[in-house]
Amino acid sequence: MRWGPDNGRNKKEGIIELYERQTAIRSVHASAVPRRGSRIGGDHRDSHLRLICTAALRFSLDPSPSVKEVDVILHDTPFEDRLYKEEKAKGRRDMAEMRAFTRSEIKKSDDKDKVLFILHDKVYNVRSFLNEHPGGEEILLEHKGMDASEDFDDVGHSKDAMELMKTYQVGVISDSERMNKLPKKGWVSKYSKESEKNVQGSSLPFYLFMGGIALVAVLFFYVY
Ligand code: HEM
């Protein structure tokens, strides 16, 4: 069954369910990253959360959605906007708002359905990502309840990884406990440095070849 805005389902129930089934929801969303240029209003964080909502609703109706179907829903932005406004008007929690946690809350959290840690004043629940993490699940579990910023920086993560991280963010650290430390340099740029290196590496033979031609041309000019 394909879920869409016109099939007569009660969409509001789906939205409420979002908060109760965050883990499942986020796993659906993981492969359905918003696309550049899609018509989603609001700031990035805002729209990101709304996309998660829609994917969640789909998930609750059918336990095996295909990513393609979720994609269709993601692009149905006017409907999403309407839903979002309805929820807001009812005084429900703003879906774009991130919950504020204290550091000790994260440390003490013994909820088996959550694997929470802190990265640069943001709180992540990677429970549904454990099996998918390219660096392995162990390292994520080892950092449960901790501030993993330093280790995370030391490893270095690509741009894609950082885009993916947004999917698992469930909150922020409360104002008074924030470190306000920017991610280490290189954390963001590692990926681009690597691609720069690749580009430079691949163009070197070309420049040598062009230099050779120029040299031959100069010699030719002087000899004849
Ligand atoms: C939401 C949080 C996280 C996400 C989405 C994430 C995602 C990823 C991704 C996509 C990769 C593949 C390489 C890349 O594209 O950069 C990766 C590798 C890795 N990650 Fe994470 N990661 C997260 C948190 C962490 C944390 C907290 C640690 C702890 C230090 C960690 C340690 C590693 C390691 C060791 C690798 C393997 C690096 C390698 O083989 O070169 N990750 N992660």
Coordinates of C-alpha atoms and ligand atoms in Angstrom, one line a residue:
M1 CA 0.0 0.0 0.0
R2 CA 1.3 3.4 -0.8
W3 CA 0.7 6.2 1.6
G4 CA -0.2 9.6 0.2
P5 CA -2.2 12.7 1.2
D6 CA -5.3 11.6 -0.7
N7 CA -5.9 8.1 0.6
G8 CA -8.2 9.1 3.4
R9 CA -6.0 8.2 6.3
N10 CA -5.9 10.1 9.5
K11 CA -2.7 11.9 9.1
K12 CA -2.7 13.6 12.5
E13 CA -2.5 10.3 14.3
G14 CA 0.6 9.6 12.4
I15 CA 2.2 12.8 13.5
I16 CA 1.4 12.1 17.2
E17 CA 2.9 8.7 16.8
L18 CA 6.1 10.3 15.6
Y19 CA 7.1 11.2 19.2
E20 CA 6.4 7.8 20.5
R21 CA 8.3 5.9 17.8
Q22 CA 11.3 8.0 17.1
T23 CA 13.7 5.2 16.7
A24 CA 11.7 3.4 14.0
I25 CA 11.0 6.7 12.3
R26 CA 14.5 7.8 12.1
S27 CA 15.6 4.5 10.5
V28 CA 13.2 5.1 7.6
H29 CA 14.3 8.6 7.2
A30 CA 18.0 7.6 7.1
S31 CA 18.0 6.9 3.4
A32 CA 15.6 9.6 2.5
V33 CA 17.6 12.7 2.8
P34 CA 16.0 16.0 1.7
R35 CA 17.2 17.1 -1.7
R36 CA 18.6 20.4 -2.7
G37 CA 16.1 22.5 -4.5
S38 CA 13.0 20.7 -3.2
R39 CA 10.2 23.0 -2.3
I40 CA 10.4 22.8 1.5
G41 CA 9.8 26.0 3.4
G42 CA 11.4 27.1 6.6
D43 CA 15.0 26.8 7.7
H44 CA 16.9 23.6 7.2
R45 CA 16.4 22.1 10.6
D46 CA 12.7 22.9 10.4
S47 CA 12.2 21.2 7.1
H48 CA 14.4 18.3 8.0
L49 CA 12.1 17.5 11.0
R50 CA 9.0 17.7 8.9
L51 CA 10.4 15.3 6.5
I52 CA 11.1 12.9 9.3
C53 CA 7.4 13.2 10.4
T54 CA 6.1 12.3 7.0
A55 CA 8.4 9.3 6.7
A56 CA 7.3 8.2 10.2
L57 CA 3.7 8.3 9.3
R58 CA 4.4 6.1 6.3
F59 CA 6.3 3.7 8.5
S60 CA 3.5 3.3 11.0
L61 CA 1.1 2.3 8.3
D62 CA 3.3 -0.2 6.5
P63 CA 6.3 -1.8 8.2
S64 CA 8.3 -2.2 5.0
P65 CA 8.2 1.0 3.0
S66 CA 10.5 1.3 0.1
V67 CA 12.7 4.4 -0.1
K68 CA 11.1 5.3 -3.4
E69 CA 7.7 5.7 -1.8
V70 CA 9.1 7.8 1.0
D71 CA 10.7 9.9 -1.6
V72 CA 7.3 10.6 -3.2
I73 CA 6.0 11.8 0.1
L74 CA 9.0 14.0 0.8
H75 CA 8.2 16.1 -2.3
D76 CA 4.6 16.6 -1.3
T77 CA 5.5 19.8 0.5
P78 CA 2.3 21.8 0.3
F79 CA 0.6 19.1 2.3
E80 CA 3.4 18.9 4.8
D81 CA 3.2 22.6 5.3
R82 CA -0.5 22.4 6.0
L83 CA -0.1 19.6 8.5
Y84 CA 2.7 21.5 10.2
K85 CA 0.6 24.6 10.6
E86 CA -2.4 22.6 11.9
E87 CA -0.3 21.0 14.6
K88 CA 1.2 24.4 15.6
A89 CA -2.2 26.0 15.8
K90 CA -3.3 23.4 18.2
G91 CA -0.6 24.4 20.6
R92 CA 1.3 21.1 20.2
R93 CA 5.0 21.2 20.6
D94 CA 6.7 22.9 17.7
M95 CA 8.2 20.1 15.7
A96 CA 11.1 22.3 14.7
E97 CA 12.1 22.8 18.3
M98 CA 14.9 20.7 19.7
R99 CA 14.6 19.4 23.2
A100 CA 17.2 20.8 25.6
F101 CA 19.0 18.2 27.7
T102 CA 21.3 18.6 30.7
R103 CA 24.6 16.7 30.5
S104 CA 23.7 14.5 33.5
E105 CA 20.4 13.6 31.9
I106 CA 22.3 12.1 29.0
K107 CA 24.8 10.4 31.3
K108 CA 22.0 8.8 33.4
S109 CA 19.7 7.8 30.6
D110 CA 19.1 4.1 30.9
D111 CA 16.4 3.8 28.3
K112 CA 17.2 0.7 26.3
D113 CA 15.6 2.1 23.2
K114 CA 18.1 5.0 23.2
V115 CA 21.8 5.3 22.6
L116 CA 22.3 9.0 23.4
F117 CA 25.6 10.9 23.3
I118 CA 26.7 14.5 22.8
L119 CA 28.6 15.9 19.9
H120 CA 29.4 19.6 20.0
D121 CA 26.5 20.6 22.2
K122 CA 24.0 18.5 20.2
V123 CA 22.3 15.4 21.4
Y124 CA 22.1 12.3 19.2
N125 CA 20.2 9.1 19.5
V126 CA 21.9 6.5 17.3
R127 CA 19.9 3.5 18.4
S128 CA 18.6 2.8 14.9
F129 CA 22.0 3.6 13.3
L130 CA 24.0 1.0 15.3
N131 CA 24.0 -1.6 12.6
E132 CA 24.6 0.9 9.8
H133 CA 27.5 2.8 11.3
P134 CA 30.5 2.2 9.0
G135 CA 32.8 2.6 12.0
G136 CA 30.9 -0.2 13.8
E137 CA 28.3 -0.3 16.5
E138 CA 30.8 -0.9 19.3
I139 CA 32.4 2.5 19.2
L140 CA 28.9 4.1 19.3
L141 CA 27.9 2.0 22.3
E142 CA 31.2 2.9 24.0
H143 CA 30.3 6.5 23.9
K144 CA 26.8 6.1 25.2
G145 CA 26.0 8.8 27.7
M146 CA 29.2 10.7 27.0
D147 CA 30.4 13.8 25.2
A148 CA 32.0 12.1 22.2
S149 CA 33.0 15.3 20.5
E150 CA 36.8 14.9 21.0
D151 CA 36.9 11.3 19.8
F152 CA 34.6 12.1 16.9
D153 CA 36.8 15.0 15.8
D154 CA 39.9 12.8 16.1
V155 CA 38.4 10.2 13.8
G156 CA 37.3 12.7 11.2
H157 CA 34.0 12.3 9.3
S158 CA 33.0 13.2 5.8
K159 CA 30.4 15.7 4.6
D160 CA 28.1 12.8 3.9
A161 CA 28.4 11.6 7.5
M162 CA 27.6 15.1 8.8
E163 CA 24.5 15.3 6.6
L164 CA 23.5 11.9 8.0
M165 CA 24.0 13.0 11.6
K166 CA 21.2 15.5 11.4
T167 CA 18.8 12.5 11.0
Y168 CA 19.8 11.3 14.5
Q169 CA 19.8 14.6 16.4
V170 CA 17.2 14.6 19.1
G171 CA 18.1 17.7 21.0
V172 CA 20.6 20.2 22.2
I173 CA 22.5 20.8 25.4
S174 CA 20.9 23.4 27.6
D175 CA 22.3 26.9 27.3
S176 CA 24.2 27.0 30.6
E177 CA 26.0 23.7 29.9
R178 CA 27.2 24.4 26.4
M179 CA 30.9 24.2 25.6
N180 CA 30.4 26.4 22.5
K181 CA 33.4 24.8 21.0
L182 CA 33.5 24.5 17.3
P183 CA 34.3 21.2 15.8
K184 CA 38.0 20.8 15.3
K185 CA 39.3 22.1 12.0
G186 CA 39.7 19.3 9.6
W187 CA 36.5 17.7 10.8
V188 CA 34.5 19.5 8.2
S189 CA 37.3 20.0 5.7
K190 CA 38.7 16.4 5.7
Y191 CA 36.4 15.4 3.0
S192 CA 37.1 18.4 0.8
K193 CA 40.8 18.2 1.5
E194 CA 40.7 14.6 0.3
S195 CA 38.8 15.5 -2.9
E196 CA 41.2 18.4 -3.4
K197 CA 44.1 16.0 -3.1
N198 CA 42.5 13.7 -5.6
V199 CA 41.9 16.5 -8.1
Q200 CA 45.5 17.7 -7.7
G201 CA 46.8 14.2 -8.0
S202 CA 44.8 13.5 -11.1
S203 CA 45.8 16.8 -12.9
L204 CA 49.6 16.5 -12.3
P205 CA 50.3 14.4 -15.4
F206 CA 48.3 16.8 -17.4
Y207 CA 50.4 19.8 -16.3
L208 CA 53.6 17.8 -17.0
F209 CA 52.4 17.0 -20.4
M210 CA 51.5 20.6 -21.2
G211 CA 54.9 21.8 -19.8
G212 CA 56.6 19.3 -22.1
I213 CA 54.8 20.6 -25.2
A214 CA 55.7 24.2 -24.2
L215 CA 59.4 23.2 -23.8
V216 CA 59.5 21.5 -27.2
A217 CA 57.8 24.5 -28.8
V218 CA 60.4 26.9 -27.4
L219 CA 63.3 24.7 -28.4
F220 CA 61.8 24.3 -31.9
F221 CA 61.5 28.2 -32.2
Y222 CA 65.2 28.7 -31.2
V223 CA 66.7 25.9 -33.3
Y224 CA 64.9 26.7 -36.5
Ligands
HEM1 C1 25.4 10.5 14.6 C2 26.6 10.2 14.7 C3 27.5 9.5 13.7 C4 27.3 9.3 12.3 C5 26.1 9.7 11.5 C6 28.5 8.7 11.8 C7 28.7 8.3 10.5 C8 29.8 7.7 10.0 C9 30.1 7.5 8.6 C10 29.1 7.8 7.5 C11 31.3 6.9 8.5 C12 32.0 6.5 7.2 C13 33.1 7.5 6.9 C14 32.7 8.9 6.6 O1 31.8 9.0 5.7 O2 33.1 9.8 7.3 C15 31.8 6.8 9.9 C16 33.0 6.2 10.2 C17 33.5 6.1 11.4 N1 32.9 6.6 12.6 FE1 31.2 7.6 12.7 N2 29.4 8.5 12.8 C18 28.8 9.0 14.0 C19 29.4 9.0 15.2 C20 30.6 8.5 15.6 C21 31.2 8.6 16.9 C22 30.6 9.2 18.1 C23 32.4 8.0 16.8 C24 33.3 7.8 18.0 C25 34.5 8.2 17.9 C26 32.5 7.5 15.4 C27 33.6 6.8 14.9 C28 33.8 6.4 13.6 C29 34.9 5.6 13.2 C30 36.0 5.0 14.0 C31 34.7 5.4 11.8 C32 35.6 4.6 10.8 C33 36.6 5.6 10.2 C34 37.5 4.9 9.2 O3 37.4 3.7 9.0 O4 38.3 5.6 8.6 N3 31.4 7.8 14.7 N4 30.9 7.3 10.7

